[in-house]
PDB file of C-alpha atoms in Angstrom:
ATOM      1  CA  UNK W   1     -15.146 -25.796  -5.996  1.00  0.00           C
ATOM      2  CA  UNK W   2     -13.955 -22.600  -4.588  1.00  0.00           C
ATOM      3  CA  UNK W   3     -13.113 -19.777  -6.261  1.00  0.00           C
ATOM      4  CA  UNK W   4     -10.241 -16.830  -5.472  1.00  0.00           C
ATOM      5  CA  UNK W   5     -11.237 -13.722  -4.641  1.00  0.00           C
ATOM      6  CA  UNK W   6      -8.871 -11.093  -5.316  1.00  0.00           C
ATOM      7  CA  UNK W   7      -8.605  -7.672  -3.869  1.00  0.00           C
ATOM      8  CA  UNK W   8      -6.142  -4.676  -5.166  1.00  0.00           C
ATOM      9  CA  UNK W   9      -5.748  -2.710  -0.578  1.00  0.00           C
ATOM     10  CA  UNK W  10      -3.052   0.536  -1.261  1.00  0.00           C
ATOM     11  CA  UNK W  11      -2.360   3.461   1.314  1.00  0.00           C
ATOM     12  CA  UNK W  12      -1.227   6.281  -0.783  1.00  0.00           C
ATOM     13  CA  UNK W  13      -0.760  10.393  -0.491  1.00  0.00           C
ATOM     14  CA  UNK W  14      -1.489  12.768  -2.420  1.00  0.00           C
ATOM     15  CA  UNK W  15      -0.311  16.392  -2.352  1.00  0.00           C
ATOM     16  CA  UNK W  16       3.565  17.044  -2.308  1.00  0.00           C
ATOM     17  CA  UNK W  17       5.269  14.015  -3.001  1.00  0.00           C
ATOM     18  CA  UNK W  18       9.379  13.169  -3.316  1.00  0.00           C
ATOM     19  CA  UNK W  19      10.617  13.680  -6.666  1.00  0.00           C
ATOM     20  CA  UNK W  20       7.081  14.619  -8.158  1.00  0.00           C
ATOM     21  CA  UNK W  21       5.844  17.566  -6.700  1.00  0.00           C
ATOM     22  CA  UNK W  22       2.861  18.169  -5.932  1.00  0.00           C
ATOM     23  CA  UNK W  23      -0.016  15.555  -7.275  1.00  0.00           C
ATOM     24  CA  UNK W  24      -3.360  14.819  -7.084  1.00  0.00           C
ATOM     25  CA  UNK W  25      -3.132  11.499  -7.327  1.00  0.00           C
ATOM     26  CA  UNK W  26      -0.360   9.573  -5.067  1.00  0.00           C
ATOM     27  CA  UNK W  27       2.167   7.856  -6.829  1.00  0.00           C
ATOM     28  CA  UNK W  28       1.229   4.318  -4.883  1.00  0.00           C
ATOM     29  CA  UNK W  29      -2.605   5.148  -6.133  1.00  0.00           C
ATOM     30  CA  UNK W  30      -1.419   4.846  -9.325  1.00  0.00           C
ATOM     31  CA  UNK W  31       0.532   2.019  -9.013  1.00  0.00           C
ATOM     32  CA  UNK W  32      -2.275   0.183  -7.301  1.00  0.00           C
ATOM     33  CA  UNK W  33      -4.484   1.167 -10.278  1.00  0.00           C
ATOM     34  CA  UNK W  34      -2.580  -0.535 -12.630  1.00  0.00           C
ATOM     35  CA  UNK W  35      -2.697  -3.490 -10.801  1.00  0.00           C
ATOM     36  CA  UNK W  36      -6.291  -3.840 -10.054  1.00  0.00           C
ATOM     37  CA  UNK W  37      -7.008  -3.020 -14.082  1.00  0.00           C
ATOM     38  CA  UNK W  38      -4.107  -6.094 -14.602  1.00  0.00           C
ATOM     39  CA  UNK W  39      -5.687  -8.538 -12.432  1.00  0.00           C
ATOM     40  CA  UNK W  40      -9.308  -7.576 -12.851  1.00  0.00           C
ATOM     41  CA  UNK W  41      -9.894  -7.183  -8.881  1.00  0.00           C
ATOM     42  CA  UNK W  42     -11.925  -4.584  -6.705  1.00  0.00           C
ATOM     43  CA  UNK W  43      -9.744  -1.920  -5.486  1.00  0.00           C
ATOM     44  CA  UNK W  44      -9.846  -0.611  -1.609  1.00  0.00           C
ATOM     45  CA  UNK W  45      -8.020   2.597  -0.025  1.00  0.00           C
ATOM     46  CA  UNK W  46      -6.811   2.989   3.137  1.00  0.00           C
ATOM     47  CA  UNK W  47      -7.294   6.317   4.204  1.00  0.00           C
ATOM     48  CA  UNK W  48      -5.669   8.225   7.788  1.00  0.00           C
ATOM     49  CA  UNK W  49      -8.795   9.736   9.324  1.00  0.00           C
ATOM     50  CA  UNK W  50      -6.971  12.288   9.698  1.00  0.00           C
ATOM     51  CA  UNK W  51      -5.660  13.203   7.116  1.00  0.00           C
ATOM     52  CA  UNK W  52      -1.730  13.941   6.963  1.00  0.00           C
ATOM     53  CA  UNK W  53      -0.357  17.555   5.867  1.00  0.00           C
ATOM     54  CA  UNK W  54       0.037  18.565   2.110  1.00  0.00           C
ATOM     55  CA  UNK W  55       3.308  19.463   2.442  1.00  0.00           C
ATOM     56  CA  UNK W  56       6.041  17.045   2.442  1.00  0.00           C
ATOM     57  CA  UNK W  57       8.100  18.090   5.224  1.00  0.00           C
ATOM     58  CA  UNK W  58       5.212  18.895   7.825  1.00  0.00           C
ATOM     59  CA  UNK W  59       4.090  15.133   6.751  1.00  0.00           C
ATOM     60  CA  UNK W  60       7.116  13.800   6.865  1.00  0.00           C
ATOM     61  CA  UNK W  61       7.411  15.316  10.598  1.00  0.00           C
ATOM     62  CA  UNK W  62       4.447  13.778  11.516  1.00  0.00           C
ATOM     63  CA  UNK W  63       4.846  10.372   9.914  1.00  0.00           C
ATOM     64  CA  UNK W  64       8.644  10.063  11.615  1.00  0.00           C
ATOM     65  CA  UNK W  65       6.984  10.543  14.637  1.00  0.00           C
ATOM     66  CA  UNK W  66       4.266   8.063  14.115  1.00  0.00           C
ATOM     67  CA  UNK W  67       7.017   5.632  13.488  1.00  0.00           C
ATOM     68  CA  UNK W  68       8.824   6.762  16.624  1.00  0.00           C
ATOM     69  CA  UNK W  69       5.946   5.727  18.756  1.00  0.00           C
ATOM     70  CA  UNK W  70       4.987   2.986  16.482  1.00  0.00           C
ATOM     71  CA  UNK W  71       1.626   4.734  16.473  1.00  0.00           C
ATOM     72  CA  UNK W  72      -1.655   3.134  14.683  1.00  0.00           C
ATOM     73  CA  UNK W  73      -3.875   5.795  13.344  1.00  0.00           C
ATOM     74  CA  UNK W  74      -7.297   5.533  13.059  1.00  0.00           C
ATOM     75  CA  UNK W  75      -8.342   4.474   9.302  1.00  0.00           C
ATOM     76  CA  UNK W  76     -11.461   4.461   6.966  1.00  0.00           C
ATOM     77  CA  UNK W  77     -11.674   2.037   4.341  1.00  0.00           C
ATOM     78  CA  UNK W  78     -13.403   3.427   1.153  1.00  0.00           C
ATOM     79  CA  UNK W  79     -14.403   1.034  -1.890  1.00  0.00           C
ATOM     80  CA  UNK W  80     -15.144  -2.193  -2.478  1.00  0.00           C
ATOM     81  CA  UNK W  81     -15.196  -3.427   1.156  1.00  0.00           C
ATOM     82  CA  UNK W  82     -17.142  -6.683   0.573  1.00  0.00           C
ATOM     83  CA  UNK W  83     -15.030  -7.759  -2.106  1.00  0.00           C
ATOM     84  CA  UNK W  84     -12.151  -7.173   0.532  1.00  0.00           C
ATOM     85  CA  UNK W  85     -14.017  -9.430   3.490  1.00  0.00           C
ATOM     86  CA  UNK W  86     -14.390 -12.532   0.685  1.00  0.00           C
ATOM     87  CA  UNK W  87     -11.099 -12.362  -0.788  1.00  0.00           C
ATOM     88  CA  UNK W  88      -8.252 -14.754  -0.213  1.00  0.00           C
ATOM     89  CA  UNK W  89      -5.942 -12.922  -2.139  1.00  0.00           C
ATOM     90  CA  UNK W  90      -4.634  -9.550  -1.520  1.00  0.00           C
ATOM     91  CA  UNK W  91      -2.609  -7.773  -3.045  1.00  0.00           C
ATOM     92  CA  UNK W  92      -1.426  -4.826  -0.357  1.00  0.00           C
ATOM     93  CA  UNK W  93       0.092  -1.624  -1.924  1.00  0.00           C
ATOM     94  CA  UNK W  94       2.183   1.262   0.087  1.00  0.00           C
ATOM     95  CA  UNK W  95       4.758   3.625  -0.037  1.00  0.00           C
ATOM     96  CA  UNK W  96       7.883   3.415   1.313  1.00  0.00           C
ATOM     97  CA  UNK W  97       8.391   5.749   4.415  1.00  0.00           C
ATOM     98  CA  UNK W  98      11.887   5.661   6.474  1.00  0.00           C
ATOM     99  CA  UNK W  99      12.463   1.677   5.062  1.00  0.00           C
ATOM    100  CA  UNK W 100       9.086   0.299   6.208  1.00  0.00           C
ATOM    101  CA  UNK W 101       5.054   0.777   5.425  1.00  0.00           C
ATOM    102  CA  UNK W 102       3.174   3.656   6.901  1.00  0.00           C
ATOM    103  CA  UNK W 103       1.641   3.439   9.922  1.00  0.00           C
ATOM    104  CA  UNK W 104      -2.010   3.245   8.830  1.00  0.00           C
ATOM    105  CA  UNK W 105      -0.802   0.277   6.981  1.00  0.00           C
ATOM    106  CA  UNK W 106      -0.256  -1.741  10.103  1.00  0.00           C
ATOM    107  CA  UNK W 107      -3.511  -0.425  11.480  1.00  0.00           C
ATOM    108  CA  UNK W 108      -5.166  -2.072   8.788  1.00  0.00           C
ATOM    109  CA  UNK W 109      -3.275  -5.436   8.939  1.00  0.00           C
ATOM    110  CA  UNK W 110      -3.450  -5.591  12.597  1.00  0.00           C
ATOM    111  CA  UNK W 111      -7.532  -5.094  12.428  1.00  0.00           C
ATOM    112  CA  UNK W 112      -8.257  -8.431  10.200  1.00  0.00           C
ATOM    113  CA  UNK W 113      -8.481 -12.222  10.313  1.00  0.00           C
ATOM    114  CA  UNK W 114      -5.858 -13.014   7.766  1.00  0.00           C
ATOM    115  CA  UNK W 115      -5.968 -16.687   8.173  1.00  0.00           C
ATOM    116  CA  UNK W 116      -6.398 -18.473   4.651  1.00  0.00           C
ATOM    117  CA  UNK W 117      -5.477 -15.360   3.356  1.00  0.00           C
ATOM    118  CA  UNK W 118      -2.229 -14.452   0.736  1.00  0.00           C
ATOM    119  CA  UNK W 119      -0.684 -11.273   0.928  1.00  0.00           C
ATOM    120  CA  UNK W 120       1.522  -9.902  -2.259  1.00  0.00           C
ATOM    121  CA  UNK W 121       2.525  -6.459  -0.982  1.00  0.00           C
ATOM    122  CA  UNK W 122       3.566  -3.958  -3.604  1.00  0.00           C
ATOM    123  CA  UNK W 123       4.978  -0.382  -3.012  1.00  0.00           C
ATOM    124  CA  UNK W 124       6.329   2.462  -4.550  1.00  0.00           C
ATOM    125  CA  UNK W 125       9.618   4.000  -3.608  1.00  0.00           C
ATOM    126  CA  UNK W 126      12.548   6.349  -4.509  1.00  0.00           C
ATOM    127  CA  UNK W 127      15.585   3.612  -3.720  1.00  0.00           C
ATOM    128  CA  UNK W 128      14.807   0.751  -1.409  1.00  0.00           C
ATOM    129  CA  UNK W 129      12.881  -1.484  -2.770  1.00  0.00           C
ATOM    130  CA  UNK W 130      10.464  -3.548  -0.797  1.00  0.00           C
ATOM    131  CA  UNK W 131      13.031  -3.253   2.362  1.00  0.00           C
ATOM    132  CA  UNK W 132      12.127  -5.233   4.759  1.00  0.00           C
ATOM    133  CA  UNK W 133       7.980  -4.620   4.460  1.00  0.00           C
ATOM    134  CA  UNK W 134       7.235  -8.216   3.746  1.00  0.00           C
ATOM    135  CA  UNK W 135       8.584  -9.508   7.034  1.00  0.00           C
ATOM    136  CA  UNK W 136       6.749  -6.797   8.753  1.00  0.00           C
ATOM    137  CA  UNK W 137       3.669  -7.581   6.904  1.00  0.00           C
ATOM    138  CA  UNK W 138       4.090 -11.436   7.966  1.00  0.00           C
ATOM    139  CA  UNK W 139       4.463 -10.183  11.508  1.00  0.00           C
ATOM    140  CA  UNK W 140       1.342  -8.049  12.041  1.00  0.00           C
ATOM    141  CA  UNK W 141      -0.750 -10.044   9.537  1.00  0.00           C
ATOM    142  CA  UNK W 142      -1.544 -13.161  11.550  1.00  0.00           C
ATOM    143  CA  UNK W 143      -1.808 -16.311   9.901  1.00  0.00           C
ATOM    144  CA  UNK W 144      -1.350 -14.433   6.111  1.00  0.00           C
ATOM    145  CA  UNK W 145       1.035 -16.259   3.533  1.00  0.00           C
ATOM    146  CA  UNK W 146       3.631 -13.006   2.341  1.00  0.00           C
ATOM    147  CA  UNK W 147       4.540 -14.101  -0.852  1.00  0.00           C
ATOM    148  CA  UNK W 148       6.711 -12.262  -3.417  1.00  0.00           C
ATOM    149  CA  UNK W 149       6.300  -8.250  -3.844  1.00  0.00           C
ATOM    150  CA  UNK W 150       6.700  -5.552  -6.386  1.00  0.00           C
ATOM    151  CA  UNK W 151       8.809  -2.424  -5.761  1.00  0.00           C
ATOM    152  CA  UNK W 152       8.299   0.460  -7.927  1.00  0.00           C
ATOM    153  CA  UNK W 153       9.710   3.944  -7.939  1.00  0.00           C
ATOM    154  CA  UNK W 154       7.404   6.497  -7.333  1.00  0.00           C
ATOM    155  CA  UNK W 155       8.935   8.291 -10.149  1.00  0.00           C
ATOM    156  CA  UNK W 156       7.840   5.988 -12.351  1.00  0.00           C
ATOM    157  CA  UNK W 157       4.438   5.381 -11.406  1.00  0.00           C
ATOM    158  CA  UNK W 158       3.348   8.848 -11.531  1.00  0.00           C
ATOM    159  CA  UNK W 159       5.063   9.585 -14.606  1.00  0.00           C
ATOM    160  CA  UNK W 160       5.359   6.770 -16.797  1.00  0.00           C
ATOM    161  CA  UNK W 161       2.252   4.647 -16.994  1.00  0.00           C
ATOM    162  CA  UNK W 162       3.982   2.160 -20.088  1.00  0.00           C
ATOM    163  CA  UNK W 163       6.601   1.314 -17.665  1.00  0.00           C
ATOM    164  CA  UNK W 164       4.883   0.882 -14.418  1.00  0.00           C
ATOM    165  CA  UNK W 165       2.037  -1.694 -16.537  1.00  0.00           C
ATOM    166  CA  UNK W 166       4.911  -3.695 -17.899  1.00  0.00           C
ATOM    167  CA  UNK W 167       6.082  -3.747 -14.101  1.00  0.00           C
ATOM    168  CA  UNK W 168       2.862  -5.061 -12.881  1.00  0.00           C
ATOM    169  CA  UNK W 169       1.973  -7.541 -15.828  1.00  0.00           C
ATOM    170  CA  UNK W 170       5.751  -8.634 -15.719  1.00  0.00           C
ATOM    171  CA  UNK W 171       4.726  -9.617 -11.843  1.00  0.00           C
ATOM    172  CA  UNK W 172       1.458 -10.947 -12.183  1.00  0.00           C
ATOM    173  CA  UNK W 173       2.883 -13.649 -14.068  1.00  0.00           C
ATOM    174  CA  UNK W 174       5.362 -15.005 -12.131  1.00  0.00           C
TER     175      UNK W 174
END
């Protein structure tokens, strides 16, 4: 009998954020918290090696332009990274940039074996939803299953924790 292995993957950013200010911890961090803690999995970070401004509009610069070129960054994974490798079931957490994922987000799908694998991609934004992220997802993640995702304002996962956990449990158990 096998069993699922789950894994909680997020890119997030700290510093100044949209409709925040300036945090410590990113608003997708805490999103992906919550839904680690929910579903009892390891939790892994994607992180830019290097790492993109403070400020929101000198990242925001360079993150358009990474999208431009459809650039893939150079990453570091930090955290559980064997309970990643044995998982079957990830659940893959980002903000929302410009309608799509990050960049370093497609470095990291791009980089794996995903067959046998399930992808539930979660993100936090300030108006459009999951966009069209899980199609992208499907596309770079070869061989993944993209099923159903989670879209939750950033607002409201840096500022209301009540909220964002009813979010995630209300998800988990579809």
């Amino acid at each position: 009998m096998t069993t699922d292995m789950t894994a909680v993957v997020y890119f997030s950013r700290a510093g100044e954020n949209y409709g925040v200010g300036t945090v410590r911890t990113g608003n997708t961090a805490k999103l992906a918290e919550a839904i680690a803690q929910a579903a009892g999995a390891p939790i892994v970070e994607i992180t830019r090696d290097e790492a993109y401004p403070a400020g929101y509009d000198e990242t925001t610069a360079e993150a358009q332009q990474e999208q431009r070129t459809n650039a893939r960054p150079r990453i570091t994974l930090k955290g559980d990274i064997d309970a990643l490798d044995k998982a079957t079931t990830i659940y893959l957490g980002y903000p929302m940039w410009w309608g799509d994922a990050p960049m370093p987000v497609y470095t990291f799908l791009e980089g794996r074996d995903w067959n046998g694998k399930t992808i539930y991609p979660f993100c936090t934004h300030e108006g459009s939803g999951l966009g069209g992220t899980p199609g992208n997802i499907a596309k770079a993640a070869h061989g993944a299953k993209v099923e159903n995702g989670l879209a939750v304002r950033g607002t409201t996962a840096q500022q209301d924790a009540d909220a964002t956990r009813h979010a995630v449990d209300s998800w988990l158990a579809q």
